[in-house]
CSV table of N, CA and C in Angstrom, one decimal:
chain,number,residue,atom,x,y,z
A,293,MET,N,12.4,-22.9,-92.8
A,293,MET,CA,11.4,-22.8,-91.8
A,293,MET,C,12.0,-22.8,-90.4
A,294,ASN,N,13.2,-23.5,-90.3
A,294,ASN,CA,13.9,-23.5,-89.0
A,294,ASN,C,14.3,-22.1,-88.6
A,295,PHE,N,14.7,-21.4,-89.7
A,295,PHE,CA,15.2,-20.0,-89.4
A,295,PHE,C,14.0,-19.1,-88.9
A,296,GLN,N,12.8,-19.3,-89.5
A,296,GLN,CA,11.7,-18.6,-89.1
A,296,GLN,C,11.2,-19.0,-87.8
A,297,SER,N,11.3,-20.3,-87.5
A,297,SER,CA,10.8,-20.8,-86.2
A,297,SER,C,11.7,-20.3,-85.1
A,298,ALA,N,13.0,-20.3,-85.4
A,298,ALA,CA,13.9,-19.8,-84.4
A,298,ALA,C,13.7,-18.3,-84.1
A,299,GLU,N,13.5,-17.6,-85.2
A,299,GLU,CA,13.2,-16.2,-85.1
A,299,GLU,C,11.9,-15.9,-84.3
A,300,TYR,N,10.9,-16.7,-84.7
A,300,TYR,CA,9.6,-16.6,-84.0
A,300,TYR,C,9.8,-16.9,-82.5
A,301,PHE,N,10.5,-17.9,-82.1
A,301,PHE,CA,10.7,-18.2,-80.7
A,301,PHE,C,11.6,-17.1,-80.0
A,302,ASN,N,12.5,-16.6,-80.7
A,302,ASN,CA,13.3,-15.5,-80.2
A,302,ASN,C,12.4,-14.3,-79.9
A,303,ASN,N,11.5,-14.0,-80.9
A,303,ASN,CA,10.6,-12.9,-80.7
A,303,ASN,C,9.7,-13.2,-79.5
A,304,VAL,N,9.2,-14.4,-79.4
A,304,VAL,CA,8.3,-14.8,-78.3
A,304,VAL,C,9.1,-14.6,-76.9
A,305,ASP,N,10.3,-15.1,-76.9
A,305,ASP,CA,11.1,-15.0,-75.7
A,305,ASP,C,11.3,-13.5,-75.3
A,306,GLU,N,11.6,-12.7,-76.4
A,306,GLU,CA,11.8,-11.3,-76.1
A,306,GLU,C,10.5,-10.6,-75.6
A,307,GLU,N,9.4,-11.0,-76.2
A,307,GLU,CA,8.1,-10.5,-75.7
A,307,GLU,C,7.8,-10.9,-74.3
A,308,GLU,N,8.1,-12.2,-74.0
A,308,GLU,CA,7.9,-12.7,-72.6
A,308,GLU,C,8.8,-11.9,-71.6
A,309,LYS,N,10.0,-11.7,-72.1
A,309,LYS,CA,11.0,-11.0,-71.2
A,309,LYS,C,10.5,-9.6,-71.0
A,310,LYS,N,10.0,-8.9,-72.1
A,310,LYS,CA,9.4,-7.6,-71.9
A,310,LYS,C,8.3,-7.5,-70.9
A,311,ILE,N,7.4,-8.5,-71.1
A,311,ILE,CA,6.2,-8.6,-70.2
A,311,ILE,C,6.7,-8.8,-68.8
A,312,THR,N,7.6,-9.7,-68.6
A,312,THR,CA,8.2,-10.0,-67.2
A,312,THR,C,8.8,-8.7,-66.7
A,313,ASP,N,9.6,-8.0,-67.5
A,313,ASP,CA,10.2,-6.8,-67.1
A,313,ASP,C,9.2,-5.7,-66.7
A,314,GLU,N,8.1,-5.6,-67.5
A,314,GLU,CA,7.1,-4.7,-67.2
A,314,GLU,C,6.4,-5.0,-65.9
A,315,ARG,N,6.2,-6.3,-65.7
A,315,ARG,CA,5.5,-6.7,-64.4
A,315,ARG,C,6.4,-6.4,-63.2
A,316,LEU,N,7.7,-6.6,-63.4
A,316,LEU,CA,8.7,-6.3,-62.3
A,316,LEU,C,8.7,-4.8,-62.1
A,317,ILE,N,8.7,-4.0,-63.2
A,317,ILE,CA,8.7,-2.6,-63.0
A,317,ILE,C,7.4,-2.1,-62.3
A,318,ARG,N,6.2,-2.7,-62.7
A,318,ARG,CA,5.0,-2.3,-62.0
A,318,ARG,C,5.0,-2.7,-60.6
A,319,MET,N,5.5,-3.9,-60.3
A,319,MET,CA,5.6,-4.3,-58.9
A,319,MET,C,6.5,-3.4,-58.1
A,320,ASN,N,7.7,-3.0,-58.7
A,320,ASN,CA,8.6,-2.1,-58.0
A,320,ASN,C,7.9,-0.7,-57.8
A,321,ILE,N,7.2,-0.3,-58.8
A,321,ILE,CA,6.5,1.0,-58.7
A,321,ILE,C,5.5,0.9,-57.6
A,322,SER,N,4.7,-0.2,-57.5
A,322,SER,CA,3.7,-0.3,-56.5
A,322,SER,C,4.4,-0.4,-55.1
A,323,LYS,N,5.5,-1.1,-55.0
A,323,LYS,CA,6.3,-1.1,-53.7
A,323,LYS,C,6.8,0.3,-53.3
A,324,PHE,N,7.3,1.0,-54.4
A,324,PHE,CA,7.8,2.4,-54.1
A,324,PHE,C,6.6,3.3,-53.6
A,325,ARG,N,5.5,3.2,-54.3
A,325,ARG,CA,4.3,4.0,-53.9
A,325,ARG,C,3.9,3.7,-52.4
A,326,THR,N,3.9,2.4,-52.1
A,326,THR,CA,3.6,2.0,-50.7
A,326,THR,C,4.6,2.6,-49.7
A,327,GLN,N,5.9,2.5,-50.1
A,327,GLN,CA,6.9,3.0,-49.2
A,327,GLN,C,6.8,4.5,-49.1
A,328,ILE,N,6.5,5.2,-50.2
A,328,ILE,CA,6.4,6.7,-50.2
A,328,ILE,C,5.2,7.0,-49.3
A,329,GLN,N,4.1,6.3,-49.4
A,329,GLN,CA,2.9,6.6,-48.5
A,329,GLN,C,3.3,6.4,-47.1
A,330,GLN,N,4.0,5.3,-46.8
A,330,GLN,CA,4.4,5.1,-45.4
A,330,GLN,C,5.3,6.2,-44.9
A,331,LEU,N,6.2,6.6,-45.8
A,331,LEU,CA,7.1,7.7,-45.4
A,331,LEU,C,6.4,9.0,-45.2
A,332,CYS,N,5.4,9.3,-46.0
A,332,CYS,CA,4.5,10.5,-45.9
A,332,CYS,C,3.8,10.4,-44.5
A,333,GLN,N,3.3,9.2,-44.2
A,333,GLN,CA,2.6,9.1,-42.9
A,333,GLN,C,3.5,9.3,-41.7
A,334,GLU,N,4.7,8.8,-41.8
A,334,GLU,CA,5.7,9.0,-40.8
A,334,GLU,C,6.1,10.5,-40.7
A,335,MET,N,6.2,11.1,-41.9
A,335,MET,CA,6.5,12.6,-41.9
A,335,MET,C,5.4,13.4,-41.2
A,336,GLU,N,4.1,13.0,-41.5
A,336,GLU,CA,3.0,13.7,-40.9
A,336,GLU,C,3.1,13.5,-39.3
A,337,LYS,N,3.4,12.4,-38.9
A,337,LYS,CA,3.6,12.2,-37.4
A,337,LYS,C,4.7,13.1,-36.9
A,338,TYR,N,5.8,13.1,-37.6
A,338,TYR,CA,6.9,14.0,-37.1
A,338,TYR,C,6.7,15.4,-37.5
A,339,GLY,N,5.8,15.7,-38.4
A,339,GLY,CA,5.5,17.1,-38.7
A,339,GLY,C,5.0,17.8,-37.6
A,340,ASN,N,4.3,17.1,-36.7
A,340,ASN,CA,3.7,17.7,-35.5
A,340,ASN,C,4.7,17.8,-34.4
A,341,VAL,N,5.9,17.4,-34.6
A,341,VAL,CA,6.9,17.4,-33.5
A,341,VAL,C,7.2,18.8,-33.1
A,342,ASP,N,7.3,19.7,-34.1
A,342,ASP,CA,7.5,21.1,-33.7
A,342,ASP,C,6.4,21.7,-32.8
A,343,GLN,N,5.2,21.4,-33.1
A,343,GLN,CA,4.1,21.8,-32.3
A,343,GLN,C,4.1,21.2,-31.0
A,344,LEU,N,4.4,19.9,-30.9
A,344,LEU,CA,4.5,19.2,-29.7
A,344,LEU,C,5.6,19.7,-28.8
A,345,TYR,N,6.8,20.0,-29.4
A,345,TYR,CA,7.9,20.6,-28.7
A,345,TYR,C,7.5,22.0,-28.1
A,346,GLU,N,6.8,22.8,-28.9
A,346,GLU,CA,6.3,24.1,-28.4
A,346,GLU,C,5.4,23.9,-27.3
A,347,ASP,N,4.5,22.9,-27.4
A,347,ASP,CA,3.5,22.7,-26.3
A,347,ASP,C,4.2,22.3,-25.0
A,348,VAL,N,5.2,21.4,-25.2
A,348,VAL,CA,6.0,20.9,-24.0
A,348,VAL,C,6.7,22.1,-23.4
A,349,GLU,N,7.3,23.0,-24.2
A,349,GLU,CA,8.0,24.1,-23.7
A,349,GLU,C,7.1,25.1,-22.9
A,350,ASN,N,5.9,25.3,-23.5
A,350,ASN,CA,4.9,26.1,-22.8
A,350,ASN,C,4.5,25.5,-21.5
A,351,LYS,N,4.2,24.2,-21.5
A,351,LYS,CA,3.8,23.5,-20.2
A,351,LYS,C,5.0,23.6,-19.2
A,352,LYS,N,6.2,23.5,-19.7
A,352,LYS,CA,7.4,23.5,-18.8
A,352,LYS,C,7.4,24.9,-18.2
A,353,LYS,N,7.2,26.0,-19.0
A,353,LYS,CA,7.2,27.3,-18.4
A,353,LYS,C,6.1,27.5,-17.4
A,354,LYS,N,4.9,27.0,-17.7
A,354,LYS,CA,3.8,27.1,-16.7
A,354,LYS,C,4.1,26.4,-15.4
A,355,LEU,N,4.7,25.2,-15.5
A,355,LEU,CA,5.1,24.4,-14.3
A,355,LEU,C,6.2,25.1,-13.5
A,356,ILE,N,7.1,25.8,-14.2
A,356,ILE,CA,8.2,26.5,-13.5
A,356,ILE,C,7.5,27.7,-12.8
A,357,ALA,N,6.6,28.4,-13.4
A,357,ALA,CA,5.9,29.5,-12.8
A,357,ALA,C,5.1,29.1,-11.6
A,358,LYS,N,4.4,27.9,-11.8
A,358,LYS,CA,3.6,27.4,-10.7
A,358,LYS,C,4.5,27.0,-9.5
A,359,LYS,N,5.7,26.4,-9.8
A,359,LYS,CA,6.6,26.0,-8.8
A,359,LYS,C,7.1,27.2,-8.0
A,360,GLU,N,7.4,28.3,-8.7
A,360,GLU,CA,7.9,29.5,-8.1
A,360,GLU,C,6.8,30.1,-7.2
A,361,LEU,N,5.6,30.1,-7.7
A,361,LEU,CA,4.4,30.6,-6.9
A,361,LEU,C,4.3,29.8,-5.6
A,362,LEU,N,4.3,28.4,-5.8
A,362,LEU,CA,4.2,27.6,-4.6
A,362,LEU,C,5.3,27.8,-3.6
A,363,GLN,N,6.5,28.0,-4.2
A,363,GLN,CA,7.7,28.2,-3.3
A,363,GLN,C,7.5,29.5,-2.5
A,364,ASN,N,7.0,30.6,-3.2
A,364,ASN,CA,6.7,31.8,-2.5
A,364,ASN,C,5.7,31.6,-1.4
A,365,HIS,N,4.6,30.9,-1.7
A,365,HIS,CA,3.6,30.6,-0.7
A,365,HIS,C,4.2,29.8,0.5
A,366,LEU,N,5.0,28.9,0.2
A,366,LEU,CA,5.7,28.1,1.2
A,366,LEU,C,6.6,29.0,2.1
A,367,ASN,N,7.3,29.9,1.5
A,367,ASN,CA,8.2,30.8,2.2
A,367,ASN,C,7.3,31.7,3.1
A,368,LYS,N,6.2,32.2,2.5
A,368,LYS,CA,5.3,33.0,3.3
A,368,LYS,C,4.8,32.3,4.5
A,369,ASN,N,4.4,31.0,4.3
A,369,ASN,CA,3.9,30.2,5.4
A,369,ASN,C,4.9,30.0,6.4
A,370,TYR,N,6.2,29.7,6.0
A,370,TYR,CA,7.2,29.6,7.0
A,370,TYR,C,7.4,30.8,7.8
A,371,ASN,N,7.4,32.0,7.1
A,371,ASN,CA,7.5,33.2,7.8
A,371,ASN,C,6.4,33.4,8.8
A,372,GLN,N,5.2,33.1,8.4
A,372,GLN,CA,4.0,33.2,9.3
A,372,GLN,C,4.2,32.3,10.5
A,373,LEU,N,4.7,31.1,10.2
A,373,LEU,CA,4.9,30.1,11.3
A,373,LEU,C,5.9,30.6,12.3
A,374,ASN,N,7.0,31.2,11.8
A,374,ASN,CA,8.0,31.8,12.7
A,374,ASN,C,7.4,32.9,13.5
A,375,VAL,N,6.6,33.7,13.0
A,375,VAL,CA,5.9,34.8,13.8
A,375,VAL,C,5.0,34.1,14.8
A,376,VAL,N,4.3,33.1,14.5
A,376,VAL,CA,3.4,32.5,15.4
A,376,VAL,C,4.2,31.8,16.5
A,377,GLN,N,5.3,31.2,16.2
A,377,GLN,CA,6.2,30.5,17.2
A,377,GLN,C,6.8,31.6,18.1
A,378,GLN,N,7.2,32.7,17.6
A,378,GLN,CA,7.7,33.8,18.4
A,378,GLN,C,6.6,34.4,19.3
A,379,ASN,N,5.4,34.5,18.8
A,379,ASN,CA,4.3,34.9,19.6
A,379,ASN,C,4.0,34.0,20.8
A,380,ILE,N,4.1,32.7,20.5
A,380,ILE,CA,3.8,31.6,21.5
A,380,ILE,C,4.9,31.8,22.6
A,381,SER,N,6.2,31.9,22.1
A,381,SER,CA,7.3,32.1,23.1
A,381,SER,C,7.1,33.3,23.9
A,382,ASN,N,6.6,34.4,23.3
A,382,ASN,CA,6.4,35.6,24.1
A,382,ASN,C,5.3,35.4,25.2
A,383,VAL,N,4.2,34.7,24.7
A,383,VAL,CA,3.1,34.5,25.7
A,383,VAL,C,3.6,33.5,26.8
A,384,GLU,N,4.3,32.5,26.4
A,384,GLU,CA,4.8,31.6,27.5
A,384,GLU,C,5.7,32.4,28.4
A,385,GLU,N,6.5,33.2,27.9
A,385,GLU,CA,7.4,34.0,28.8
A,385,GLU,C,6.6,34.9,29.7
A,386,LYS,N,5.5,35.5,29.2
A,386,LYS,CA,4.7,36.4,30.0
A,386,LYS,C,3.9,35.5,31.1
A,387,LEU,N,3.5,34.3,30.6
A,387,LEU,CA,2.9,33.4,31.6
A,387,LEU,C,3.8,33.1,32.7
A,388,ASN,N,5.0,32.7,32.3
A,388,ASN,CA,6.1,32.4,33.4
A,388,ASN,C,6.3,33.6,34.3
A,389,GLN,N,6.4,34.8,33.7
A,389,GLN,CA,6.6,36.0,34.5
A,389,GLN,C,5.4,36.2,35.4
A,390,ASN,N,4.2,35.9,34.9
A,390,ASN,CA,3.0,36.0,35.7
A,390,ASN,C,3.0,35.0,36.9
A,391,ASP,N,3.4,33.8,36.5
A,391,ASP,CA,3.5,32.8,37.6
A,391,ASP,C,4.5,33.2,38.7
A,392,LYS,N,5.6,33.8,38.2
A,392,LYS,CA,6.6,34.2,39.2
A,392,LYS,C,6.1,35.4,40.0
A,393,TYR,N,5.3,36.3,39.3
A,393,TYR,CA,4.7,37.4,40.1
A,393,TYR,C,3.7,36.8,41.1
A,394,LYS,N,2.9,35.8,40.7
A,394,LYS,CA,2.0,35.2,41.7
A,394,LYS,C,2.7,34.6,42.8
A,395,GLN,N,3.8,33.9,42.5
A,395,GLN,CA,4.6,33.3,43.6
A,395,GLN,C,5.2,34.3,44.5
A,396,VAL,N,5.7,35.4,43.9
A,396,VAL,CA,6.3,36.5,44.8
A,396,VAL,C,5.2,37.1,45.6
A,397,ARG,N,4.1,37.4,45.0
A,397,ARG,CA,2.9,38.0,45.7
A,397,ARG,C,2.5,37.1,46.9
A,398,LEU,N,2.4,35.7,46.6
A,398,LEU,CA,2.0,34.8,47.6
A,398,LEU,C,3.0,34.8,48.7
A,399,LYS,N,4.3,34.8,48.4
A,399,LYS,CA,5.3,34.9,49.4
A,399,LYS,C,5.2,36.2,50.3
A,400,ILE,N,4.9,37.3,49.6
A,400,ILE,CA,4.8,38.5,50.3
A,400,ILE,C,3.5,38.4,51.2
A,401,SER,N,2.5,37.9,50.7
A,401,SER,CA,1.3,37.7,51.5
A,401,SER,C,1.5,36.8,52.7
A,402,ASN,N,2.3,35.8,52.5
A,402,ASN,CA,2.6,34.9,53.6
A,402,ASN,C,3.5,35.6,54.6
A,403,LEU,N,4.4,36.4,54.1
A,403,LEU,CA,5.3,37.1,55.0
A,403,LEU,C,4.4,38.1,55.8
A,404,ILE,N,3.5,38.7,55.2
A,404,ILE,CA,2.7,39.7,55.9
A,404,ILE,C,1.9,39.0,56.9
A,405,ILE,N,1.3,37.9,56.5
A,405,ILE,CA,0.5,37.1,57.5
A,405,ILE,C,1.4,36.6,58.7
A,406,THR,N,2.6,36.2,58.3
A,406,THR,CA,3.5,35.7,59.4
A,406,THR,C,3.9,36.9,60.3
A,407,ASN,N,4.1,38.0,59.7
A,407,ASN,CA,4.5,39.1,60.5
A,407,ASN,C,3.4,39.6,61.3
A,408,GLU,N,2.2,39.6,60.8
A,408,GLU,CA,1.0,40.0,61.6
A,408,GLU,C,0.8,39.0,62.7
A,409,THR,N,1.0,37.8,62.4
A,409,THR,CA,0.9,36.8,63.5
A,409,THR,C,1.9,37.0,64.6
A,410,LYS,N,3.1,37.3,64.1
A,410,LYS,CA,4.2,37.6,65.1
A,410,LYS,C,3.8,38.8,65.9
A,411,ILE,N,3.3,39.8,65.2
A,411,ILE,CA,3.0,41.1,65.9
A,411,ILE,C,1.8,40.8,66.9
A,412,THR,N,0.9,40.0,66.5
A,412,THR,CA,-0.2,39.7,67.4
A,412,THR,C,0.2,38.9,68.6
A,413,ILE,N,1.1,38.1,68.4
A,413,ILE,CA,1.6,37.2,69.5
A,413,ILE,C,2.4,38.1,70.4
A,414,LEU,N,3.1,39.0,69.9
A,414,LEU,CA,3.9,39.9,70.8
A,414,LEU,C,3.0,40.8,71.6
C-alpha cells in the first residue's frame, strides 16, 4: 500500500504541477494579450504619424507662401512710402522756391517803392 500511496501522491503532485503550469500559462497568455492590445493602441497612435507629418508639411508650405505674400506686400508698401517721401520732398522744395520767389518779389517791390520814393524826392 505504501507503493500505491506514494504513486498516488506522485500523481497528485504531477496533476497539481500541471494545473499550476496551466494557470501560469493562462496568466502569461493574458499578460501577452494585454501587452499586444497596448502595442496595437500605440501603433494606432503612431499610424497617424504619416498623416500628421503630411498635414504639418502642408501647413508649413501654406505659412511659407503667406510669409512670401506678406513680404511682397511689405516691399510694395516700402516702395509706396519712398514715393510719398519723395513727393513730400518735392513739394517742400517747391514751397521753399515759392518762399524765395516771394522774398525776391518783395525785395523787388521794396526796391521799386524805394526808387519811386527817391524819384519823387528828386
